[in-house]
Short mmCIF file of C-alpha atoms and ligand atoms in Angstrom, two decimals:
data_model
loop_
_atom_site.label_atom_id
_atom_site.label_comp_id
_atom_site.label_asym_id
_atom_site.label_seq_id
_atom_site.Cartn_x
_atom_site.Cartn_y
_atom_site.Cartn_z
CA MET A 1 -21.40 36.38 -23.93
CA ARG A 2 -19.93 39.81 -23.51
CA GLU A 3 -20.31 40.49 -26.90
CA ARG A 4 -24.03 39.82 -27.19
CA SER A 5 -25.84 43.45 -27.09
CA SER A 6 -28.82 42.97 -25.44
CA PHE A 7 -28.13 44.23 -21.68
CA LEU A 8 -30.68 43.58 -18.74
CA ARG A 9 -30.02 47.94 -17.08
CA ASN A 10 -31.01 49.17 -13.63
CA ARG A 11 -33.46 51.33 -14.68
CA LYS A 12 -32.51 53.72 -12.15
CA SER A 13 -29.05 54.18 -11.95
CA SER A 14 -27.67 52.64 -15.50
CA SER A 15 -25.31 55.58 -15.47
CA GLN A 16 -23.18 53.67 -12.56
CA ALA A 17 -24.67 50.41 -11.95
CA ALA A 18 -23.29 47.50 -13.30
CA ARG A 19 -24.91 46.40 -16.73
CA LEU A 20 -25.14 42.77 -16.66
CA PRO A 21 -25.37 40.44 -20.05
CA VAL A 22 -29.08 39.50 -19.97
CA ASP A 23 -28.34 35.44 -20.74
CA ALA A 24 -26.06 35.95 -17.49
CA PHE A 25 -29.45 35.10 -15.41
CA SER A 26 -30.66 32.19 -18.25
CA ILE A 27 -33.02 31.05 -15.19
CA ASP A 28 -33.45 27.42 -15.33
CA ARG A 29 -36.36 26.38 -13.12
CA ALA A 30 -36.72 23.31 -13.70
CA SER A 31 -33.20 22.77 -12.62
CA ARG A 32 -31.88 21.18 -9.69
CA GLU A 33 -29.76 23.84 -8.68
CA PRO A 34 -31.77 26.54 -6.46
CA ILE A 35 -32.68 29.68 -7.95
CA GLN A 36 -30.09 31.34 -5.11
CA GLN A 37 -27.02 28.95 -6.23
CA GLN A 38 -27.61 29.60 -9.86
CA ILE A 39 -27.83 33.82 -9.28
CA TYR A 40 -24.84 33.90 -7.21
CA THR A 41 -22.45 31.56 -10.19
CA ALA A 42 -23.30 33.51 -12.59
CA LEU A 43 -22.20 36.67 -10.92
CA ARG A 44 -19.49 34.66 -9.52
CA ASP A 45 -18.89 33.51 -13.18
CA LEU A 46 -19.05 36.76 -14.32
CA ILE A 47 -16.62 38.35 -11.90
CA LEU A 48 -13.45 35.95 -11.77
CA ARG A 49 -13.44 36.51 -16.12
CA GLY A 50 -13.82 40.02 -15.51
CA VAL A 51 -16.40 40.61 -17.30
CA LEU A 52 -17.71 42.35 -13.39
CA THR A 53 -14.86 44.64 -13.39
CA PRO A 54 -13.68 45.65 -9.53
CA GLY A 55 -15.22 49.30 -8.11
CA LEU A 56 -18.40 48.47 -10.69
CA LYS A 57 -21.71 48.77 -8.38
CA LEU A 58 -24.17 45.70 -8.89
CA PRO A 59 -27.96 46.58 -9.37
CA SER A 60 -29.71 46.98 -6.49
CA SER A 61 -31.77 43.13 -5.31
CA ARG A 62 -35.14 45.01 -5.49
CA GLU A 63 -34.44 46.06 -9.25
CA LEU A 64 -32.85 42.95 -9.51
CA SER A 65 -35.53 40.35 -8.68
CA ARG A 66 -38.11 42.96 -10.35
CA ASN A 67 -35.96 41.97 -14.54
CA ILE A 68 -34.87 38.26 -13.83
CA LEU A 69 -38.60 37.86 -12.22
CA VAL A 70 -37.62 36.22 -8.96
CA SER A 71 -38.13 36.97 -4.79
CA ARG A 72 -35.86 39.37 -4.12
CA ASN A 73 -34.70 37.23 -1.00
CA THR A 74 -33.96 35.26 -3.30
CA VAL A 75 -31.69 37.52 -5.03
CA VAL A 76 -30.28 39.03 -0.72
CA ARG A 77 -28.72 35.64 0.02
CA ALA A 78 -27.28 35.19 -3.51
CA TYR A 79 -25.48 38.34 -2.65
CA GLU A 80 -24.67 37.45 0.53
CA GLN A 81 -23.30 34.22 -0.10
CA LEU A 82 -20.45 36.73 -2.08
CA ASN A 83 -20.25 38.93 -0.22
CA SER A 84 -19.06 37.17 2.24
CA GLU A 85 -17.03 34.93 -0.03
CA GLY A 86 -15.09 38.01 -0.29
CA TYR A 87 -16.44 38.35 -4.11
CA VAL A 88 -18.39 41.45 -3.75
CA GLU A 89 -18.83 44.29 -1.62
CA THR A 90 -21.69 45.94 0.14
CA ARG A 91 -20.41 49.68 0.69
CA HIS A 92 -22.60 52.81 1.36
CA GLY A 93 -25.56 51.09 3.06
CA ALA A 94 -26.65 48.78 0.68
CA LYS A 95 -24.91 49.19 -2.81
CA THR A 96 -22.82 46.57 -3.99
CA TYR A 97 -20.09 46.45 -5.15
CA VAL A 98 -17.99 44.45 -7.14
CA ALA A 99 -14.30 43.67 -4.69
CA ASN A 100 -11.30 44.03 -6.50
CA ILE A 101 -9.93 40.47 -6.83
CA PRO A 102 -6.46 40.47 -9.51
CA PRO A 103 -7.58 40.55 -12.44
CA PRO A 104 -6.14 36.83 -13.65
CA SER A 105 -2.96 36.53 -14.93
CA SER A 106 -2.38 36.40 -18.78
CA PRO A 107 -1.22 33.60 -20.67
CA ALA A 108 2.04 35.57 -21.21
CA VAL A 109 2.81 34.57 -17.85
CA ARG A 110 1.11 31.22 -16.68
CA HIS A 111 3.19 28.84 -15.73
CA ASP A 112 4.16 25.52 -17.56
CA ILE A 113 1.83 22.47 -14.99
CA SER A 114 3.68 20.13 -16.54
CA LYS A 115 7.33 21.44 -15.53
CA MET A 116 6.05 21.96 -12.05
CA ALA A 117 5.08 18.37 -12.42
CA GLY A 118 8.33 17.87 -12.72
CA ARG A 119 9.78 19.78 -9.91
CA VAL A 120 8.10 17.00 -7.10
CA SER A 121 10.02 15.70 -4.61
CA ARG A 122 12.72 12.42 -5.21
CA PHE A 123 10.61 10.89 -2.72
CA ALA A 124 7.55 11.60 -5.30
CA HIS A 125 10.11 11.05 -8.25
CA ALA A 126 11.14 7.20 -6.62
CA PHE A 127 7.39 5.79 -7.56
CA ASP A 128 8.53 5.58 -11.08
CA PRO A 129 4.82 4.73 -12.20
CA GLU A 130 6.36 1.98 -14.72
CA LYS A 131 7.49 0.06 -12.12
CA ARG A 132 3.45 -0.62 -11.27
CA ILE A 133 2.04 -3.79 -13.14
CA SER A 134 -1.16 -3.41 -14.05
CA PHE A 135 -3.46 -6.65 -13.24
CA SER A 136 -7.47 -7.07 -14.19
CA SER A 137 -9.17 -6.46 -11.54
CA ASP A 138 -12.32 -8.26 -12.68
CA ARG A 139 -10.65 -11.61 -12.02
CA SER A 140 -7.33 -12.92 -9.57
CA ALA A 141 -6.02 -15.36 -12.09
CA LEU A 142 -2.70 -15.90 -11.50
CA ARG A 143 -1.69 -12.97 -9.96
CA PRO A 144 1.03 -13.82 -7.30
CA SER A 145 -0.14 -13.01 -3.14
CA THR A 146 -3.64 -13.13 -3.57
CA PRO A 147 -5.98 -15.42 -0.67
CA ASP A 148 -8.80 -15.98 -1.76
CA VAL A 149 -11.52 -13.16 -0.42
CA ALA A 150 -14.40 -16.00 -1.21
CA VAL A 151 -13.84 -18.16 1.33
CA PHE A 152 -13.65 -14.52 4.23
CA PRO A 153 -16.58 -15.12 7.11
CA PHE A 154 -17.69 -12.38 6.29
CA THR A 155 -21.28 -13.30 7.59
CA THR A 156 -19.21 -12.75 11.25
CA TRP A 157 -17.43 -10.20 10.46
CA ASN A 158 -20.16 -8.66 9.63
CA ARG A 159 -22.09 -9.48 12.83
CA LEU A 160 -19.31 -8.34 14.65
CA PHE A 161 -18.23 -5.13 13.10
CA GLY A 162 -22.11 -4.47 13.24
CA ARG A 163 -22.60 -4.61 16.84
CA TYR A 164 -20.20 -1.63 16.71
CA LEU A 165 -22.49 0.84 14.39
CA LEU A 166 -25.70 -0.15 16.34
CA HIS A 167 -24.39 0.70 19.37
CA PRO A 168 -22.66 3.09 18.74
CA ASN A 169 -19.14 3.71 21.86
CA VAL A 170 -18.03 7.26 22.35
CA ASP A 171 -14.80 5.99 22.58
CA LEU A 172 -13.99 4.00 18.99
CA PHE A 173 -16.04 7.37 17.41
CA ASN A 174 -13.66 9.86 18.47
CA TYR A 175 -10.51 11.03 18.60
CA ASN A 176 -8.97 8.37 20.89
CA TYR A 177 -6.33 5.87 21.48
CA ASP A 178 -3.62 7.23 19.77
CA LEU A 179 -0.49 6.06 19.92
CA GLY A 180 -2.57 2.02 20.01
CA TYR A 181 -5.97 0.55 20.42
CA PRO A 182 -4.95 -1.52 23.18
CA PRO A 183 -7.39 -5.05 22.68
CA LEU A 184 -5.43 -4.96 19.54
CA GLN A 185 -2.34 -4.43 20.35
CA ALA A 186 -2.91 -7.43 23.10
CA ALA A 187 -4.58 -9.71 20.75
CA ILE A 188 -2.23 -9.17 17.65
CA ALA A 189 0.38 -9.96 20.79
CA ARG A 190 -1.08 -12.59 22.08
CA TYR A 191 -1.16 -13.87 18.22
CA ILE A 192 1.89 -13.51 17.24
CA GLN A 193 3.79 -15.16 20.47
CA ALA A 194 1.35 -17.64 20.23
CA TYR A 195 1.48 -19.04 16.74
CA ARG A 196 4.96 -17.01 15.61
CA GLY A 197 7.34 -17.33 18.70
CA VAL A 198 7.78 -13.23 18.66
CA VAL A 199 9.27 -12.06 22.03
CA CYS A 200 7.00 -8.71 22.69
CA GLU A 201 4.96 -6.54 25.44
CA PRO A 202 1.99 -5.08 23.73
CA GLU A 203 2.64 -1.91 23.62
CA GLN A 204 5.48 -2.31 22.04
CA VAL A 205 2.63 -3.09 18.48
CA VAL A 206 1.60 -0.16 16.33
CA VAL A 207 -0.75 -0.71 14.27
CA THR A 208 -0.37 0.28 10.23
CA ASN A 209 -2.60 1.03 6.79
CA GLY A 210 -1.27 -3.08 5.56
CA ALA A 211 2.19 -3.49 6.20
CA GLN A 212 3.44 -1.05 3.70
CA ALA A 213 2.43 1.57 5.81
CA ALA A 214 4.82 0.64 8.56
CA LEU A 215 7.60 0.14 6.13
CA ASP A 216 7.45 4.00 4.94
CA LEU A 217 7.42 4.59 7.88
CA LEU A 218 10.57 3.41 9.18
CA SER A 219 12.23 4.20 6.09
CA ARG A 220 11.35 7.68 6.68
CA MET A 221 12.65 7.64 10.77
CA LEU A 222 15.80 4.71 10.43
CA LEU A 223 17.39 6.62 6.90
CA LYS A 224 19.03 8.69 5.91
CA ASP A 225 20.44 10.75 1.89
CA GLY A 226 23.63 7.49 1.24
CA ASP A 227 22.42 4.86 3.77
CA VAL A 228 23.19 1.83 2.70
CA VAL A 229 19.73 -1.31 3.36
CA TRP A 230 21.18 -4.66 2.50
CA MET A 231 17.74 -6.19 0.82
CA GLU A 232 17.43 -9.45 -0.10
CA GLU A 233 18.22 -10.33 -4.06
CA PRO A 234 15.07 -10.90 -5.40
CA GLY A 235 13.14 -8.37 -2.97
CA TYR A 236 10.18 -6.84 -2.04
CA VAL A 237 10.04 -4.18 -4.85
CA ASN A 238 7.38 -1.72 -2.92
CA ALA A 239 10.02 -2.40 -0.06
CA ARG A 240 12.75 -1.77 -2.02
CA LEU A 241 10.68 1.57 -3.42
CA VAL A 242 10.44 2.85 -0.01
CA PHE A 243 14.58 2.71 0.94
CA SER A 244 15.01 4.19 -1.86
CA ALA A 245 12.73 7.36 -1.66
CA ALA A 246 14.08 7.83 2.05
CA GLY A 247 17.49 8.54 0.45
CA ALA A 248 19.74 4.78 1.09
CA ASP A 249 21.59 3.10 -1.49
CA ILE A 250 20.66 -0.56 -1.75
CA GLU A 251 23.30 -3.72 -1.04
CA PRO A 252 21.89 -7.27 -2.70
CA LEU A 253 21.51 -9.69 -0.38
CA ASN A 254 21.88 -12.64 -2.47
CA VAL A 255 18.95 -15.33 -2.13
CA THR A 256 18.73 -18.58 -4.00
CA GLU A 257 18.12 -22.15 -2.83
CA GLU A 258 21.59 -22.71 -1.31
CA GLY A 259 20.48 -20.11 1.32
CA TRP A 260 21.04 -16.20 1.87
CA GLY A 261 24.39 -15.55 1.12
CA LEU A 262 25.30 -13.77 4.13
CA GLN A 263 29.24 -14.55 3.11
CA ASN A 264 29.32 -11.02 1.04
CA VAL A 265 28.45 -8.57 4.46
CA PRO A 266 28.48 -5.13 2.48
CA GLU A 267 31.78 -3.71 3.15
CA GLY A 268 31.32 -0.32 5.38
CA ASN A 269 28.14 1.06 7.58
CA ILE A 270 25.01 -0.94 6.64
CA GLN A 271 21.87 1.15 8.69
CA LEU A 272 19.29 -1.64 7.81
CA ILE A 273 18.45 -5.19 6.63
CA TYR A 274 15.72 -6.12 4.90
CA THR A 275 14.51 -8.95 5.27
CA THR A 276 11.49 -12.26 5.01
CA PRO A 277 13.63 -15.24 6.54
CA SER A 278 10.14 -17.19 7.48
CA CYS A 279 8.85 -16.84 3.25
CA GLN A 280 10.78 -14.52 1.12
CA HIS A 281 9.42 -12.43 -1.31
CA PRO A 282 9.10 -14.23 -4.05
CA LEU A 283 10.80 -17.17 -4.25
CA GLY A 284 9.01 -18.93 -1.14
CA LEU A 285 12.21 -20.30 0.35
CA SER A 286 12.73 -20.07 5.04
CA MET A 287 16.07 -19.01 6.20
CA ARG A 288 18.03 -21.83 8.40
CA VAL A 289 18.33 -21.12 12.68
CA GLU A 290 22.00 -21.01 11.92
CA GLN A 291 21.34 -18.01 8.97
CA ARG A 292 18.83 -16.05 11.21
CA LEU A 293 21.79 -16.48 14.15
CA ARG A 294 24.33 -15.44 11.94
CA LEU A 295 22.72 -12.95 10.39
CA LEU A 296 21.51 -10.95 14.15
CA ASP A 297 25.29 -11.25 14.12
CA ILE A 298 26.11 -9.75 11.48
CA ALA A 299 22.99 -6.61 12.24
CA ASN A 300 25.11 -6.62 15.84
CA ARG A 301 28.23 -5.61 14.42
CA LYS A 302 27.37 -3.26 12.63
CA ALA A 303 24.69 -1.58 14.78
CA ALA A 304 22.09 -2.38 12.23
CA TRP A 305 18.54 -2.18 12.15
CA ILE A 306 16.23 -5.42 11.16
CA ILE A 307 13.58 -4.79 9.21
CA GLU A 308 11.65 -8.75 9.75
CA ASP A 309 8.85 -8.71 6.64
CA ASP A 310 6.91 -11.86 7.79
CA PHE A 311 3.71 -10.91 5.43
CA ASP A 312 2.74 -14.87 4.26
CA SER A 313 4.56 -17.29 6.83
CA GLU A 314 0.92 -18.69 7.75
CA TYR A 315 0.49 -21.00 4.85
CA ARG A 316 3.51 -23.36 4.80
CA LEU A 317 2.25 -25.93 3.39
CA PHE A 318 3.89 -29.05 5.81
CA GLY A 319 4.29 -28.89 9.35
CA ARG A 320 4.01 -25.34 11.80
CA SER A 321 4.99 -22.15 10.03
CA ILE A 322 9.18 -21.42 10.97
CA PRO A 323 8.98 -19.23 13.87
CA ALA A 324 10.02 -15.21 13.84
CA MET A 325 13.85 -14.01 13.73
CA GLN A 326 12.36 -11.95 15.85
CA GLY A 327 12.66 -14.53 18.77
CA ASN A 328 16.05 -15.39 18.24
CA ASP A 329 17.30 -11.47 18.36
CA LYS A 330 18.47 -10.49 21.93
CA PHE A 331 20.42 -7.85 20.85
CA GLY A 332 16.90 -5.40 19.92
CA LEU A 333 17.50 -4.81 17.10
CA THR A 334 14.42 -6.61 14.86
CA ILE A 335 11.24 -4.11 14.02
CA TYR A 336 8.65 -7.31 13.11
CA VAL A 337 5.94 -6.21 10.17
CA GLY A 338 3.03 -8.50 9.84
CA THR A 339 -0.40 -7.46 8.24
CA PHE A 340 -3.39 -9.11 7.92
CA ALA A 341 -3.30 -8.93 3.96
CA LYS A 342 -3.00 -13.04 3.03
CA THR A 343 -4.70 -14.08 6.52
CA LEU A 344 -7.57 -11.18 5.73
CA PHE A 345 -8.42 -9.70 2.58
CA PRO A 346 -5.68 -7.22 1.12
CA ALA A 347 -8.58 -4.11 0.58
CA ILE A 348 -8.51 -4.61 4.97
CA ARG A 349 -5.58 -2.44 4.79
CA VAL A 350 -4.23 -3.39 8.51
CA GLY A 351 -0.78 -4.16 8.90
CA PHE A 352 1.33 -3.78 12.50
CA MET A 353 4.84 -3.25 13.54
CA VAL A 354 6.82 -5.06 16.77
CA VAL A 355 9.05 -2.35 17.99
CA PRO A 356 12.33 -2.37 19.97
CA GLN A 357 11.41 -0.15 22.88
CA SER A 358 14.28 1.51 22.88
CA ILE A 359 11.75 3.31 19.68
CA CYS A 360 8.68 2.22 20.65
CA GLU A 361 7.84 6.14 21.92
CA GLN A 362 8.95 7.85 18.61
CA VAL A 363 7.42 5.31 16.28
CA LYS A 364 4.54 5.23 17.54
CA ARG A 365 4.81 9.44 17.73
CA ALA A 366 5.51 9.06 14.10
CA ALA A 367 2.98 7.13 12.77
CA LEU A 368 -0.10 9.34 15.06
CA TYR A 369 1.67 12.59 12.73
CA CYS A 370 2.26 10.75 10.12
CA GLY A 371 -1.70 9.86 10.05
CA GLN A 372 -1.04 6.65 9.98
CA GLN A 373 -3.78 5.97 12.78
CA VAL A 374 -5.83 3.16 11.29
CA SER A 375 -10.26 3.78 11.57
CA LEU A 376 -10.85 2.79 14.91
CA PRO A 377 -14.20 0.86 14.82
CA LEU A 378 -11.95 -1.37 12.49
CA GLN A 379 -9.19 -1.92 14.64
CA ALA A 380 -12.06 -2.73 18.17
CA THR A 381 -13.53 -5.03 14.88
CA LEU A 382 -10.52 -6.83 14.39
CA SER A 383 -9.38 -7.66 17.82
CA ASP A 384 -13.07 -9.14 18.52
CA PHE A 385 -12.53 -11.58 15.48
CA ILE A 386 -8.80 -12.66 16.32
CA MET A 387 -10.12 -12.12 20.14
CA ASN A 388 -13.24 -14.93 20.17
CA GLY A 389 -11.12 -18.38 18.28
CA HIS A 390 -12.61 -16.53 14.15
CA PHE A 391 -9.47 -15.57 13.00
CA ALA A 392 -7.43 -18.97 14.30
CA SER A 393 -11.07 -21.13 12.26
CA HIS A 394 -9.99 -18.93 9.22
CA LEU A 395 -6.57 -20.08 8.98
CA ARG A 396 -6.93 -23.43 9.93
CA ARG A 397 -9.52 -23.51 6.80
CA THR A 398 -7.11 -21.65 4.18
CA ARG A 399 -4.19 -23.53 5.22
CA ARG A 400 -6.12 -26.57 4.78
CA LEU A 401 -7.24 -25.09 1.75
CA TYR A 402 -4.06 -23.56 -0.17
CA ALA A 403 -2.24 -26.59 1.06
CA GLU A 404 -4.83 -28.76 -1.04
CA ARG A 405 -4.85 -26.12 -3.89
CA ARG A 406 -0.93 -25.77 -3.58
CA GLU A 407 -0.85 -29.91 -4.97
CA ALA A 408 -3.29 -29.05 -7.76
CA PHE A 409 -1.20 -26.00 -8.81
CA LEU A 410 2.46 -28.20 -8.98
CA LYS A 411 0.35 -30.80 -10.71
CA LEU A 412 -0.99 -29.53 -13.70
CA GLY A 413 1.77 -26.67 -14.10
CA HIS A 414 4.03 -29.42 -14.44
CA LYS A 415 1.96 -30.65 -16.90
CA TYR A 416 1.11 -27.43 -18.51
CA LEU A 417 4.21 -26.54 -18.36
CA ASN A 418 7.44 -28.45 -17.40
CA GLU A 419 8.82 -27.52 -20.69
CA TRP A 420 9.50 -24.53 -20.15
CA MET A 421 9.55 -24.11 -16.86
CA GLU A 422 9.85 -25.92 -13.27
CA PRO A 423 8.93 -24.46 -9.82
CA PHE A 424 11.74 -23.31 -7.05
CA GLU A 425 12.44 -26.14 -3.75
CA ALA A 426 10.03 -23.83 -1.43
CA ASP A 427 6.89 -24.88 0.58
CA VAL A 428 5.81 -21.97 2.32
CA GLY A 429 2.93 -18.47 0.94
CA ILE A 430 0.49 -18.01 -0.99
CA GLN A 431 2.48 -18.30 -4.31
CA ILE A 432 5.07 -20.30 -6.60
CA ALA A 433 8.15 -18.87 -8.01
CA PHE A 434 8.36 -20.71 -11.39
CA ARG A 435 12.40 -20.33 -13.61
CA PHE A 436 12.84 -20.81 -17.01
CA LYS A 437 14.38 -24.04 -18.51
CA ARG A 438 16.15 -21.72 -21.48
CA PRO A 439 16.28 -18.29 -22.13
CA LEU A 440 13.18 -16.51 -22.88
CA ASP A 441 11.85 -13.53 -21.69
CA ASP A 442 9.51 -13.21 -19.12
CA VAL A 443 8.88 -9.64 -19.46
CA ALA A 444 7.65 -10.18 -23.10
CA ILE A 445 5.63 -13.34 -21.85
CA ALA A 446 4.43 -12.03 -18.30
CA SER A 447 3.28 -8.69 -21.34
CA LYS A 448 1.35 -11.06 -23.61
CA ALA A 449 0.24 -13.17 -20.55
CA ASN A 450 -1.26 -10.10 -19.36
CA ASP A 451 -3.11 -9.06 -22.29
CA MET A 452 -4.99 -12.39 -21.84
CA LYS A 453 -5.98 -10.82 -18.45
CA LEU A 454 -3.62 -13.91 -16.47
CA ASN A 455 -2.18 -11.16 -13.81
CA VAL A 456 1.17 -12.99 -14.29
CA VAL A 457 4.40 -11.30 -12.85
CA PRO A 458 7.89 -11.93 -14.73
CA LEU A 459 10.84 -12.72 -11.98
CA SER A 460 13.30 -10.42 -13.44
CA ARG A 461 10.77 -8.05 -11.65
CA TYR A 462 12.74 -9.05 -8.74
CA TYR A 463 15.97 -8.28 -9.14
CA TYR A 464 18.12 -5.62 -9.70
CA ARG A 465 21.64 -7.12 -10.96
CA GLU A 466 21.61 -10.55 -12.72
CA PRO A 467 18.27 -11.33 -12.73
CA ILE A 468 16.93 -15.49 -13.08
CA ARG A 469 13.93 -14.91 -15.51
CA GLY A 470 10.66 -16.74 -14.58
CA LEU A 471 7.47 -16.08 -13.34
CA LEU A 472 5.40 -15.36 -9.81
CA LEU A 473 2.05 -17.06 -10.19
CA GLY A 474 -0.09 -17.23 -7.56
CA TYR A 475 -2.74 -20.76 -7.18
CA ALA A 476 -5.03 -19.53 -4.24
CA ALA A 477 -7.63 -17.74 -4.61
CA ILE A 478 -8.70 -20.49 -7.91
CA ASP A 479 -9.75 -23.72 -8.03
CA GLU A 480 -8.46 -26.49 -10.26
CA ARG A 481 -11.01 -25.93 -13.31
CA ALA A 482 -9.41 -22.67 -13.46
CA MET A 483 -6.31 -23.07 -12.83
CA GLN A 484 -6.82 -25.77 -15.82
CA SER A 485 -7.99 -22.86 -18.20
CA HIS A 486 -5.36 -20.80 -17.10
CA LEU A 487 -2.21 -22.99 -17.22
CA ALA A 488 -3.06 -23.51 -20.64
CA LEU A 489 -3.28 -20.31 -21.66
CA LEU A 490 -0.09 -20.12 -20.49
CA ALA A 491 0.78 -22.67 -21.92
CA GLU A 492 -0.47 -21.45 -24.90
CA VAL A 493 1.30 -18.38 -25.01
CA ILE A 494 4.31 -19.54 -24.40
CA LYS A 495 4.48 -21.61 -27.39
CA GLU A 496 3.52 -18.47 -29.12
CA GLN A 497 6.31 -16.42 -27.96
CA THR A 498 8.88 -19.49 -28.69
CA SER A 499 8.46 -20.80 -32.04
C1 LIG B 1 6.82 -9.03 0.99
C2 LIG B 1 6.04 -8.30 1.80
N1 LIG B 1 5.15 -7.17 2.64
C3 LIG B 1 4.20 -6.60 2.73
C4 LIG B 1 3.17 -7.22 1.74
C5 LIG B 1 1.87 -6.72 1.67
O1 LIG B 1 1.53 -6.13 2.36
P1 LIG B 1 0.29 -5.30 2.71
O2 LIG B 1 -0.06 -5.45 3.82
O3 LIG B 1 0.84 -3.43 2.83
O4 LIG B 1 -0.79 -5.22 1.47
C6 LIG B 1 3.21 -7.80 0.65
C7 LIG B 1 2.38 -7.77 -0.10
O5 LIG B 1 2.45 -8.65 -1.45
C8 LIG B 1 5.02 -8.28 0.86
O6 LIG B 1 4.89 -9.46 -0.31
#
């Protein structure tokens, strides 16, 4: 633009006033962008590019408006906008000059953005993108840990939610209840006392954006560089990541079908123990009571906190869910973490933790200042959903449905996959871990299967030392027909990989 020879000239005082490239004002009258905005943008860009240099006088609003055939007010408003943002300044009455804006750096001193991106904290580096598996999002297929969203009672939910929107309650639409929304704290406390055997007062319930936010907050609060977390292996990758990001070293607490390897307690200090005793992730096993008591005892001896992640124990194939370990804790060391991701739907992003009284206020304040509060209208809807009995009936219904599907899936799994793999002996949760019967590369198989949108996870992903190879498969979100076709396709993939 600068090279063009034709300029709009300030007629009266062309010697000192800005010469503006004529195409700077190709005002587009058909555009939806207001003319005032077009003038503002054109002048701002000329200033930023250094075409209009500091100190240069701009044409008066009257002259410019005449030249470009727009109303004077429109130009005045554009000049006012430039003035208020600091691109121009008005001096000597009404004269407008280009302000003194530092020129853009020369390319020679421009920083290498990719290097700057590499300079982020170790915390950020911990979340290495390669650790993620990308699932196809247009269907669940065999994706582990996935409930059937289609059976969620959205009509009821929408009615409850709509009530708050139709009759907005100022309480729920302002900065309120910083340290917890009491009706939801009470509803969750009642549920986990009755169904999970958790011992707590409602004030100990801290509602979070999913269980993950609770794990992140706890790891940042309880761990320092070099602290030791004794963590289940195989174990929950997302928990491990936030512990590592907080600077902790991870010691494996091996889990097999024989139980938790509590005989191999790490020497030295342990600051935190992470466990999923009522539905081991990913194997779906549950810890026997004598092991629970022993683990609590070890925590007490080592002065370690325990995070009990109770993410999926509602779905037990036979009988009642096994009560939470927190209920056995006489020492006040267990922080119980729960989520509604499986019992309602994952995208609800509501989880919670039950924090021992000794650190409860500290955790609540940290949640507040880390921006961890959950939307109040959502909390109100969820508390109504629980208190009016809808949560209990949805649980009853999905328990039945998932138990039937689990049985069907195991039968079909045997039919299609028995040649290569067998399920772990487990009866809890909405996913099933299978181990290979002979040495096979689970990462390669999963990768091929996921090219076909099957959404499986290699079992070795959950191990950091000596992996058991196999696949983790979800069954809860699909009916028998879908199971048949997905498992048949998976069998083909494995056959191809092994031939
Ligand atoms: C062990 C474990 N904990 C917690 C969660 C749920 O976390 P969130 O509530 O953040 O979805 C999952 C989800 O799959 C999980 O596998």
